PDB file of N, CA and C in Angstrom:
ATOM      1  N   MET A   2     138.674 125.985  46.782  1.00 47.00           N
ATOM      2  CA  MET A   2     138.410 127.010  45.794  1.00 47.00           C
ATOM      3  C   MET A   2     139.727 127.619  45.352  1.00 47.00           C
ATOM      4  N   GLN A   3     140.025 127.553  44.087  1.00 54.00           N
ATOM      5  CA  GLN A   3     141.261 128.082  43.525  1.00 54.00           C
ATOM      6  C   GLN A   3     141.036 129.519  43.059  1.00 54.00           C
ATOM      7  N   ILE A   4     141.898 130.425  43.483  1.00 55.00           N
ATOM      8  CA  ILE A   4     141.801 131.823  43.057  1.00 55.00           C
ATOM      9  C   ILE A   4     142.856 132.064  41.996  1.00 55.00           C
ATOM     10  N   PRO A   5     142.433 132.399  40.779  1.00 62.00           N
ATOM     11  CA  PRO A   5     143.402 132.622  39.707  1.00 62.00           C
ATOM     12  C   PRO A   5     144.178 133.920  39.912  1.00 62.00           C
ATOM     13  N   SER A   6     145.328 133.994  39.244  1.00 61.00           N
ATOM     14  CA  SER A   6     146.191 135.158  39.431  1.00 61.00           C
ATOM     15  C   SER A   6     145.612 136.428  38.819  1.00 61.00           C
ATOM     16  N   HIS A   7     144.651 136.314  37.905  1.00 64.00           N
ATOM     17  CA  HIS A   7     144.077 137.529  37.317  1.00 64.00           C
ATOM     18  C   HIS A   7     143.207 138.289  38.318  1.00 64.00           C
ATOM     19  N   VAL A   8     142.890 137.653  39.443  1.00 61.00           N
ATOM     20  CA  VAL A   8     142.132 138.344  40.485  1.00 61.00           C
ATOM     21  C   VAL A   8     142.927 139.539  41.007  1.00 61.00           C
ATOM     22  N   ALA A   9     144.225 139.379  41.114  1.00 56.00           N
ATOM     23  CA  ALA A   9     145.065 140.468  41.613  1.00 56.00           C
ATOM     24  C   ALA A   9     145.004 141.678  40.685  1.00 56.00           C
ATOM     25  N   SER A  10     144.963 141.432  39.381  1.00 61.00           N
ATOM     26  CA  SER A  10     144.863 142.565  38.465  1.00 61.00           C
ATOM     27  C   SER A  10     143.517 143.258  38.610  1.00 61.00           C
ATOM     28  N   GLN A  11     142.467 142.504  38.903  1.00 64.00           N
ATOM     29  CA  GLN A  11     141.171 143.120  39.153  1.00 64.00           C
ATOM     30  C   GLN A  11     141.204 143.952  40.438  1.00 64.00           C
ATOM     31  N   LEU A  12     141.898 143.460  41.442  1.00 60.00           N
ATOM     32  CA  LEU A  12     142.037 144.206  42.689  1.00 60.00           C
ATOM     33  C   LEU A  12     142.774 145.517  42.450  1.00 60.00           C
ATOM     34  N   TYR A  13     143.824 145.438  41.653  1.00 62.00           N
ATOM     35  CA  TYR A  13     144.589 146.646  41.348  1.00 62.00           C
ATOM     36  C   TYR A  13     143.722 147.643  40.598  1.00 62.00           C
ATOM     37  N   THR A  14     142.893 147.157  39.689  1.00 67.00           N
ATOM     38  CA  THR A  14     141.985 148.037  38.955  1.00 67.00           C
ATOM     39  C   THR A  14     140.988 148.679  39.901  1.00 67.00           C
ATOM     40  N   ASN A  15     140.470 147.909  40.857  1.00 63.00           N
ATOM     41  CA  ASN A  15     139.545 148.470  41.853  1.00 63.00           C
ATOM     42  C   ASN A  15     140.226 149.543  42.682  1.00 63.00           C
ATOM     43  N   ALA A  16     141.469 149.300  43.066  1.00 59.00           N
ATOM     44  CA  ALA A  16     142.189 150.285  43.864  1.00 59.00           C
ATOM     45  C   ALA A  16     142.462 151.541  43.052  1.00 59.00           C
ATOM     46  N   GLN A  17     142.773 151.374  41.767  1.00 61.00           N
ATOM     47  CA  GLN A  17     143.009 152.542  40.922  1.00 61.00           C
ATOM     48  C   GLN A  17     141.736 153.354  40.770  1.00 61.00           C
ATOM     49  N   SER A  18     140.599 152.676  40.665  1.00 59.00           N
ATOM     50  CA  SER A  18     139.351 153.421  40.527  1.00 59.00           C
ATOM     51  C   SER A  18     139.056 154.231  41.782  1.00 59.00           C
ATOM     52  N   ALA A  19     139.539 153.779  42.919  1.00 51.00           N
ATOM     53  CA  ALA A  19     139.350 154.542  44.148  1.00 51.00           C
ATOM     54  C   ALA A  19     140.251 155.762  44.197  1.00 51.00           C
ATOM     55  N   THR A  20     141.389 155.711  43.489  1.00 53.00           N
ATOM     56  CA  THR A  20     142.319 156.833  43.525  1.00 53.00           C
ATOM     57  C   THR A  20     142.084 157.827  42.408  1.00 53.00           C
ATOM     58  N   GLN A  21     141.412 157.419  41.356  1.00 57.00           N
ATOM     59  CA  GLN A  21     141.172 158.309  40.232  1.00 57.00           C
ATOM     60  C   GLN A  21     139.795 158.940  40.361  1.00 57.00           C
ATOM     61  N   ALA A  22     139.588 159.966  39.578  1.00 52.00           N
ATOM     62  CA  ALA A  22     138.287 160.644  39.589  1.00 52.00           C
ATOM     63  C   ALA A  22     137.223 159.672  39.111  1.00 52.00           C
ATOM     64  N   SER A  23     136.155 159.620  39.839  1.00 52.00           N
ATOM     65  CA  SER A  23     135.063 158.731  39.474  1.00 52.00           C
ATOM     66  C   SER A  23     134.131 159.445  38.504  1.00 52.00           C
ATOM     67  N   PRO A  24     133.265 158.698  37.847  1.00 53.00           N
ATOM     68  CA  PRO A  24     132.312 159.337  36.942  1.00 53.00           C
ATOM     69  C   PRO A  24     131.469 160.365  37.682  1.00 53.00           C
ATOM     70  N   THR A  25     131.182 161.445  37.015  1.00 55.00           N
ATOM     71  CA  THR A  25     130.420 162.506  37.651  1.00 55.00           C
ATOM     72  C   THR A  25     128.963 162.403  37.257  1.00 55.00           C
ATOM     73  N   SER A  26     128.120 162.972  38.100  1.00 59.00           N
ATOM     74  CA  SER A  26     126.694 162.991  37.800  1.00 59.00           C
ATOM     75  C   SER A  26     126.398 164.168  36.881  1.00 59.00           C
ATOM     76  N   GLU A  27     125.129 164.380  36.603  1.00 63.00           N
ATOM     77  CA  GLU A  27     124.737 165.434  35.668  1.00 63.00           C
ATOM     78  C   GLU A  27     125.149 166.819  36.140  1.00 63.00           C
ATOM     79  N   ASP A  28     125.155 167.037  37.448  1.00 64.00           N
ATOM     80  CA  ASP A  28     125.527 168.355  37.956  1.00 64.00           C
ATOM     81  C   ASP A  28     127.028 168.499  38.167  1.00 64.00           C
ATOM     82  N   GLY A  29     127.821 167.488  37.817  1.00 58.00           N
ATOM     83  CA  GLY A  29     129.266 167.570  37.892  1.00 58.00           C
ATOM     84  C   GLY A  29     129.861 167.121  39.210  1.00 58.00           C
ATOM     85  N   SER A  30     129.041 166.660  40.135  1.00 62.00           N
ATOM     86  CA  SER A  30     129.561 166.224  41.428  1.00 62.00           C
ATOM     87  C   SER A  30     129.746 164.708  41.426  1.00 62.00           C
ATOM     88  N   THR A  31     130.684 164.260  42.239  1.00 68.00           N
ATOM     89  CA  THR A  31     130.883 162.822  42.379  1.00 68.00           C
ATOM     90  C   THR A  31     130.181 162.348  43.639  1.00 68.00           C
ATOM     91  N   SER A  32     129.733 161.140  43.608  1.00 81.00           N
ATOM     92  CA  SER A  32     129.009 160.582  44.736  1.00 81.00           C
ATOM     93  C   SER A  32     130.003 160.013  45.746  1.00 81.00           C
ATOM     94  N   PHE A  33     129.917 160.491  46.977  1.00 81.00           N
ATOM     95  CA  PHE A  33     130.774 159.960  48.031  1.00 81.00           C
ATOM     96  C   PHE A  33     130.454 158.491  48.278  1.00 81.00           C
ATOM     97  N   ALA A  34     129.209 158.120  48.105  1.00 87.00           N
ATOM     98  CA  ALA A  34     128.812 156.721  48.297  1.00 87.00           C
ATOM     99  C   ALA A  34     129.510 155.814  47.287  1.00 87.00           C
ATOM    100  N   GLU A  35     129.664 156.285  46.063  1.00 87.00           N
ATOM    101  CA  GLU A  35     130.362 155.495  45.044  1.00 87.00           C
ATOM    102  C   GLU A  35     131.838 155.331  45.409  1.00 87.00           C
ATOM    103  N   LEU A  36     132.456 156.409  45.876  1.00 83.00           N
ATOM    104  CA  LEU A  36     133.856 156.325  46.278  1.00 83.00           C
ATOM    105  C   LEU A  36     134.026 155.378  47.456  1.00 83.00           C
ATOM    106  N   ALA A  37     133.123 155.453  48.409  1.00 86.00           N
ATOM    107  CA  ALA A  37     133.187 154.563  49.567  1.00 86.00           C
ATOM    108  C   ALA A  37     132.957 153.114  49.147  1.00 86.00           C
ATOM    109  N   ALA A  38     132.053 152.901  48.221  1.00 88.00           N
ATOM    110  CA  ALA A  38     131.790 151.538  47.747  1.00 88.00           C
ATOM    111  C   ALA A  38     133.008 150.968  47.026  1.00 88.00           C
ATOM    112  N   ASN A  39     133.674 151.793  46.213  1.00 86.00           N
ATOM    113  CA  ASN A  39     134.895 151.336  45.533  1.00 86.00           C
ATOM    114  C   ASN A  39     135.976 150.973  46.543  1.00 86.00           C
ATOM    115  N   PHE A  40     136.114 151.794  47.582  1.00 89.00           N
ATOM    116  CA  PHE A  40     137.103 151.520  48.618  1.00 89.00           C
ATOM    117  C   PHE A  40     136.785 150.198  49.322  1.00 89.00           C
ATOM    118  N   MET A  41     135.534 150.010  49.689  1.00 91.00           N
ATOM    119  CA  MET A  41     135.151 148.785  50.392  1.00 91.00           C
ATOM    120  C   MET A  41     135.314 147.549  49.508  1.00 91.00           C
ATOM    121  N   ASP A  42     135.015 147.683  48.212  1.00 91.00           N
ATOM    122  CA  ASP A  42     135.219 146.558  47.294  1.00 91.00           C
ATOM    123  C   ASP A  42     136.688 146.174  47.223  1.00 91.00           C
ATOM    124  N   ALA A  43     137.562 147.177  47.144  1.00 89.00           N
ATOM    125  CA  ALA A  43     138.998 146.910  47.087  1.00 89.00           C
ATOM    126  C   ALA A  43     139.467 146.241  48.377  1.00 89.00           C
ATOM    127  N   MET A  44     138.954 146.696  49.509  1.00 92.00           N
ATOM    128  CA  MET A  44     139.343 146.114  50.792  1.00 92.00           C
ATOM    129  C   MET A  44     138.856 144.673  50.918  1.00 92.00           C
ATOM    130  N   ARG A  45     137.618 144.424  50.538  1.00 93.00           N
ATOM    131  CA  ARG A  45     137.074 143.058  50.628  1.00 93.00           C
ATOM    132  C   ARG A  45     137.822 142.091  49.710  1.00 93.00           C
ATOM    133  N   ALA A  46     138.092 142.534  48.493  1.00 91.00           N
ATOM    134  CA  ALA A  46     138.790 141.670  47.543  1.00 91.00           C
ATOM    135  C   ALA A  46     140.205 141.373  48.034  1.00 91.00           C
ATOM    136  N   GLY A  47     140.869 142.369  48.579  1.00 91.00           N
ATOM    137  CA  GLY A  47     142.208 142.151  49.116  1.00 91.00           C
ATOM    138  C   GLY A  47     142.201 141.201  50.297  1.00 91.00           C
ATOM    139  N   GLU A  48     141.201 141.343  51.145  1.00 92.00           N
ATOM    140  CA  GLU A  48     141.090 140.465  52.301  1.00 92.00           C
ATOM    141  C   GLU A  48     140.832 139.019  51.883  1.00 92.00           C
ATOM    142  N   GLU A  49     139.953 138.840  50.911  1.00 93.00           N
ATOM    143  CA  GLU A  49     139.658 137.477  50.437  1.00 93.00           C
ATOM    144  C   GLU A  49     140.888 136.829  49.814  1.00 93.00           C
ATOM    145  N   THR A  50     141.651 137.597  49.047  1.00 93.00           N
ATOM    146  CA  THR A  50     142.860 137.050  48.432  1.00 93.00           C
ATOM    147  C   THR A  50     143.894 136.726  49.496  1.00 93.00           C
ATOM    148  N   ALA A  51     144.029 137.574  50.503  1.00 91.00           N
ATOM    149  CA  ALA A  51     144.975 137.297  51.589  1.00 91.00           C
ATOM    150  C   ALA A  51     144.576 136.032  52.347  1.00 91.00           C
ATOM    151  N   LYS A  52     143.284 135.869  52.606  1.00 92.00           N
ATOM    152  CA  LYS A  52     142.820 134.649  53.279  1.00 92.00           C
ATOM    153  C   LYS A  52     143.118 133.418  52.432  1.00 92.00           C
ATOM    154  N   ALA A  53     142.873 133.543  51.122  1.00 92.00           N
ATOM    155  CA  ALA A  53     143.139 132.416  50.232  1.00 92.00           C
ATOM    156  C   ALA A  53     144.634 132.106  50.192  1.00 92.00           C
ATOM    157  N   GLY A  54     145.464 133.133  50.257  1.00 91.00           N
ATOM    158  CA  GLY A  54     146.909 132.913  50.270  1.00 91.00           C
ATOM    159  C   GLY A  54     147.365 132.208  51.535  1.00 91.00           C
ATOM    160  N   LEU A  55     146.758 132.553  52.666  1.00 90.00           N
ATOM    161  CA  LEU A  55     147.129 131.909  53.928  1.00 90.00           C
ATOM    162  C   LEU A  55     146.722 130.448  53.970  1.00 90.00           C
ATOM    163  N   THR A  56     145.649 130.106  53.280  1.00 91.00           N
ATOM    164  CA  THR A  56     145.212 128.717  53.259  1.00 91.00           C
ATOM    165  C   THR A  56     145.807 127.937  52.099  1.00 91.00           C
ATOM    166  N   GLY A  57     146.612 128.610  51.267  1.00 89.00           N
ATOM    167  CA  GLY A  57     147.282 127.924  50.168  1.00 89.00           C
ATOM    168  C   GLY A  57     146.467 127.829  48.897  1.00 89.00           C
ATOM    169  N   ARG A  58     145.383 128.573  48.801  1.00 90.00           N
ATOM    170  CA  ARG A  58     144.543 128.513  47.605  1.00 90.00           C
ATOM    171  C   ARG A  58     144.885 129.582  46.587  1.00 90.00           C
ATOM    172  N   ALA A  59     145.809 130.484  46.910  1.00 89.00           N
ATOM    173  CA  ALA A  59     146.223 131.533  45.974  1.00 89.00           C
ATOM    174  C   ALA A  59     147.742 131.580  45.945  1.00 89.00           C
ATOM    175  N   ASP A  60     148.286 131.928  44.782  1.00 89.00           N
ATOM    176  CA  ASP A  60     149.736 131.995  44.684  1.00 89.00           C
ATOM    177  C   ASP A  60     150.257 133.273  45.353  1.00 89.00           C
ATOM    178  N   ALA A  61     151.542 133.278  45.632  1.00 90.00           N
ATOM    179  CA  ALA A  61     152.153 134.388  46.367  1.00 90.00           C
ATOM    180  C   ALA A  61     152.069 135.700  45.596  1.00 90.00           C
ATOM    181  N   GLN A  62     152.197 135.636  44.287  1.00 90.00           N
ATOM    182  CA  GLN A  62     152.140 136.860  43.472  1.00 90.00           C
ATOM    183  C   GLN A  62     150.768 137.524  43.587  1.00 90.00           C
ATOM    184  N   ALA A  63     149.714 136.737  43.558  1.00 90.00           N
ATOM    185  CA  ALA A  63     148.369 137.293  43.682  1.00 90.00           C
ATOM    186  C   ALA A  63     148.173 137.945  45.050  1.00 90.00           C
ATOM    187  N   VAL A  64     148.727 137.347  46.083  1.00 91.00           N
ATOM    188  CA  VAL A  64     148.601 137.912  47.421  1.00 91.00           C
ATOM    189  C   VAL A  64     149.349 139.233  47.523  1.00 91.00           C
ATOM    190  N   VAL A  65     150.563 139.277  46.986  1.00 91.00           N
ATOM    191  CA  VAL A  65     151.357 140.508  47.027  1.00 91.00           C
ATOM    192  C   VAL A  65     150.664 141.622  46.240  1.00 91.00           C
ATOM    193  N   GLU A  66     150.130 141.301  45.086  1.00 90.00           N
ATOM    194  CA  GLU A  66     149.439 142.306  44.281  1.00 90.00           C
ATOM    195  C   GLU A  66     148.156 142.773  44.979  1.00 90.00           C
ATOM    196  N   ALA A  67     147.459 141.862  45.627  1.00 89.00           N
ATOM    197  CA  ALA A  67     146.249 142.242  46.355  1.00 89.00           C
ATOM    198  C   ALA A  67     146.584 143.144  47.534  1.00 89.00           C
ATOM    199  N   LEU A  68     147.663 142.841  48.234  1.00 90.00           N
ATOM    200  CA  LEU A  68     148.069 143.689  49.351  1.00 90.00           C
ATOM    201  C   LEU A  68     148.524 145.063  48.871  1.00 90.00           C
ATOM    202  N   ALA A  69     149.176 145.123  47.717  1.00 91.00           N
ATOM    203  CA  ALA A  69     149.588 146.415  47.156  1.00 91.00           C
ATOM    204  C   ALA A  69     148.362 147.236  46.768  1.00 91.00           C
ATOM    205  N   ALA A  70     147.377 146.594  46.179  1.00 89.00           N
ATOM    206  CA  ALA A  70     146.146 147.302  45.813  1.00 89.00           C
ATOM    207  C   ALA A  70     145.406 147.793  47.051  1.00 89.00           C
ATOM    208  N   THR A  71     145.402 146.985  48.092  1.00 90.00           N
ATOM    209  CA  THR A  71     144.768 147.390  49.342  1.00 90.00           C
ATOM    210  C   THR A  71     145.511 148.562  49.969  1.00 90.00           C
ATOM    211  N   GLU A  72     146.832 148.529  49.901  1.00 92.00           N
ATOM    212  CA  GLU A  72     147.628 149.631  50.445  1.00 92.00           C
ATOM    213  C   GLU A  72     147.329 150.939  49.720  1.00 92.00           C
ATOM    214  N   ILE A  73     147.176 150.882  48.405  1.00 91.00           N
ATOM    215  CA  ILE A  73     146.838 152.078  47.633  1.00 91.00           C
ATOM    216  C   ILE A  73     145.479 152.627  48.063  1.00 91.00           C
ATOM    217  N   ALA A  74     144.516 151.733  48.249  1.00 89.00           N
ATOM    218  CA  ALA A  74     143.181 152.165  48.661  1.00 89.00           C
ATOM    219  C   ALA A  74     143.208 152.802  50.049  1.00 89.00           C
ATOM    220  N   VAL A  75     143.974 152.225  50.962  1.00 92.00           N
ATOM    221  CA  VAL A  75     144.054 152.777  52.318  1.00 92.00           C
ATOM    222  C   VAL A  75     144.758 154.132  52.297  1.00 92.00           C
ATOM    223  N   GLN A  76     145.827 154.253  51.526  1.00 93.00           N
ATOM    224  CA  GLN A  76     146.527 155.539  51.422  1.00 93.00           C
ATOM    225  C   GLN A  76     145.610 156.616  50.863  1.00 93.00           C
ATOM    226  N   THR A  77     144.786 156.251  49.903  1.00 89.00           N
ATOM    227  CA  THR A  77     143.835 157.201  49.335  1.00 89.00           C
ATOM    228  C   THR A  77     142.813 157.631  50.380  1.00 89.00           C
ATOM    229  N   ALA A  78     142.301 156.674  51.140  1.00 89.00           N
ATOM    230  CA  ALA A  78     141.315 156.998  52.181  1.00 89.00           C
ATOM    231  C   ALA A  78     141.929 157.905  53.250  1.00 89.00           C
ATOM    232  N   VAL A  79     143.173 157.661  53.619  1.00 94.00           N
ATOM    233  CA  VAL A  79     143.840 158.493  54.620  1.00 94.00           C
ATOM    234  C   VAL A  79     144.047 159.905  54.081  1.00 94.00           C
ATOM    235  N   THR A  80     144.406 160.021  52.817  1.00 94.00           N
ATOM    236  CA  THR A  80     144.590 161.338  52.210  1.00 94.00           C
ATOM    237  C   THR A  80     143.282 162.114  52.182  1.00 94.00           C
ATOM    238  N   VAL A  81     142.205 161.448  51.826  1.00 90.00           N
ATOM    239  CA  VAL A  81     140.893 162.107  51.802  1.00 90.00           C
ATOM    240  C   VAL A  81     140.507 162.538  53.209  1.00 90.00           C
ATOM    241  N   ARG A  82     140.722 161.672  54.179  1.00 93.00           N
ATOM    242  CA  ARG A  82     140.417 162.015  55.568  1.00 93.00           C
ATOM    243  C   ARG A  82     141.214 163.237  56.025  1.00 93.00           C
ATOM    244  N   ASP A  83     142.499 163.260  55.697  1.00 96.00           N
ATOM    245  CA  ASP A  83     143.340 164.388  56.088  1.00 96.00           C
ATOM    246  C   ASP A  83     142.857 165.697  55.474  1.00 96.00           C
ATOM    247  N   ARG A  84     142.434 165.642  54.229  1.00 96.00           N
ATOM    248  CA  ARG A  84     141.952 166.858  53.575  1.00 96.00           C
ATOM    249  C   ARG A  84     140.617 167.328  54.151  1.00 96.00           C
ATOM    250  N   VAL A  85     139.765 166.389  54.526  1.00 94.00           N
ATOM    251  CA  VAL A  85     138.497 166.762  55.147  1.00 94.00           C
ATOM    252  C   VAL A  85     138.753 167.417  56.498  1.00 94.00           C
ATOM    253  N   VAL A  86     139.648 166.845  57.281  1.00 96.00           N
ATOM    254  CA  VAL A  86     139.982 167.421  58.585  1.00 96.00           C
ATOM    255  C   VAL A  86     140.605 168.803  58.399  1.00 96.00           C
ATOM    256  N   GLU A  87     141.484 168.943  57.431  1.00 97.00           N
ATOM    257  CA  GLU A  87     142.117 170.234  57.153  1.00 97.00           C
ATOM    258  C   GLU A  87     141.070 171.278  56.761  1.00 97.00           C
ATOM    259  N   ALA A  88     140.112 170.889  55.928  1.00 95.00           N
ATOM    260  CA  ALA A  88     139.057 171.820  55.523  1.00 95.00           C
ATOM    261  C   ALA A  88     138.194 172.206  56.726  1.00 95.00           C
ATOM    262  N   TYR A  89     137.892 171.260  57.589  1.00 96.00           N
ATOM    263  CA  TYR A  89     137.103 171.544  58.786  1.00 96.00           C
ATOM    264  C   TYR A  89     137.848 172.515  59.697  1.00 96.00           C
ATOM    265  N   GLN A  90     139.134 172.291  59.880  1.00 96.00           N
ATOM    266  CA  GLN A  90     139.920 173.190  60.718  1.00 96.00           C
ATOM    267  C   GLN A  90     139.981 174.590  60.113  1.00 96.00           C
ATOM    268  N   GLU A  91     140.054 174.666  58.809  1.00 95.00           N
ATOM    269  CA  GLU A  91     140.057 175.969  58.136  1.00 95.00           C
ATOM    270  C   GLU A  91     138.736 176.695  58.358  1.00 95.00           C
ATOM    271  N   ILE A  92     137.641 175.970  58.330  1.00 95.00           N
ATOM    272  CA  ILE A  92     136.331 176.568  58.590  1.00 95.00           C
ATOM    273  C   ILE A  92     136.264 177.079  60.029  1.00 95.00           C
ATOM    274  N   LEU A  93     136.830 176.326  60.962  1.00 95.00           N
ATOM    275  CA  LEU A  93     136.827 176.759  62.364  1.00 95.00           C
ATOM    276  C   LEU A  93     137.637 178.030  62.578  1.00 95.00           C
ATOM    277  N   ARG A  94     138.647 178.244  61.745  1.00 95.00           N
ATOM    278  CA  ARG A  94     139.477 179.438  61.880  1.00 95.00           C
ATOM    279  C   ARG A  94     138.837 180.693  61.295  1.00 95.00           C
ATOM    280  N   MET A  95     137.760 180.538  60.550  1.00 93.00           N
ATOM    281  CA  MET A  95     137.113 181.698  59.912  1.00 93.00           C
ATOM    282  C   MET A  95     136.477 182.594  60.967  1.00 93.00           C
ATOM    283  N   PRO A  96     136.639 183.899  60.815  1.00 89.00           N
ATOM    284  CA  PRO A  96     135.967 184.808  61.764  1.00 89.00           C
ATOM    285  C   PRO A  96     134.460 184.834  61.492  1.00 89.00           C
ATOM    286  N   VAL A  97     133.719 184.952  62.554  1.00 81.00           N
ATOM    287  CA  VAL A  97     132.255 184.957  62.428  1.00 81.00           C
ATOM    288  C   VAL A  97     131.725 186.353  62.293  1.00 81.00           C
TER     289      VAL A  97
END
């Protein structure tokens, strides 16, 4: 199975969608499930491209771009996690 180089651009687009504001619902809130799904899609696509690169079915540029997109998605997830933990700690500091 040959993986074309445009797959990497799709991976980058998926990673960008995870870092940018997602579409909001009618009440103005974003769905955490949608954000998680975008993150998982970016991770799966990056993993598949990396596997294809290791077996010689993808060119090196596509693998590098897929890994960069995956790195962006992971950095975004870590930032969100850090902010959630920070908010939780702030709630714990509130006087009752």
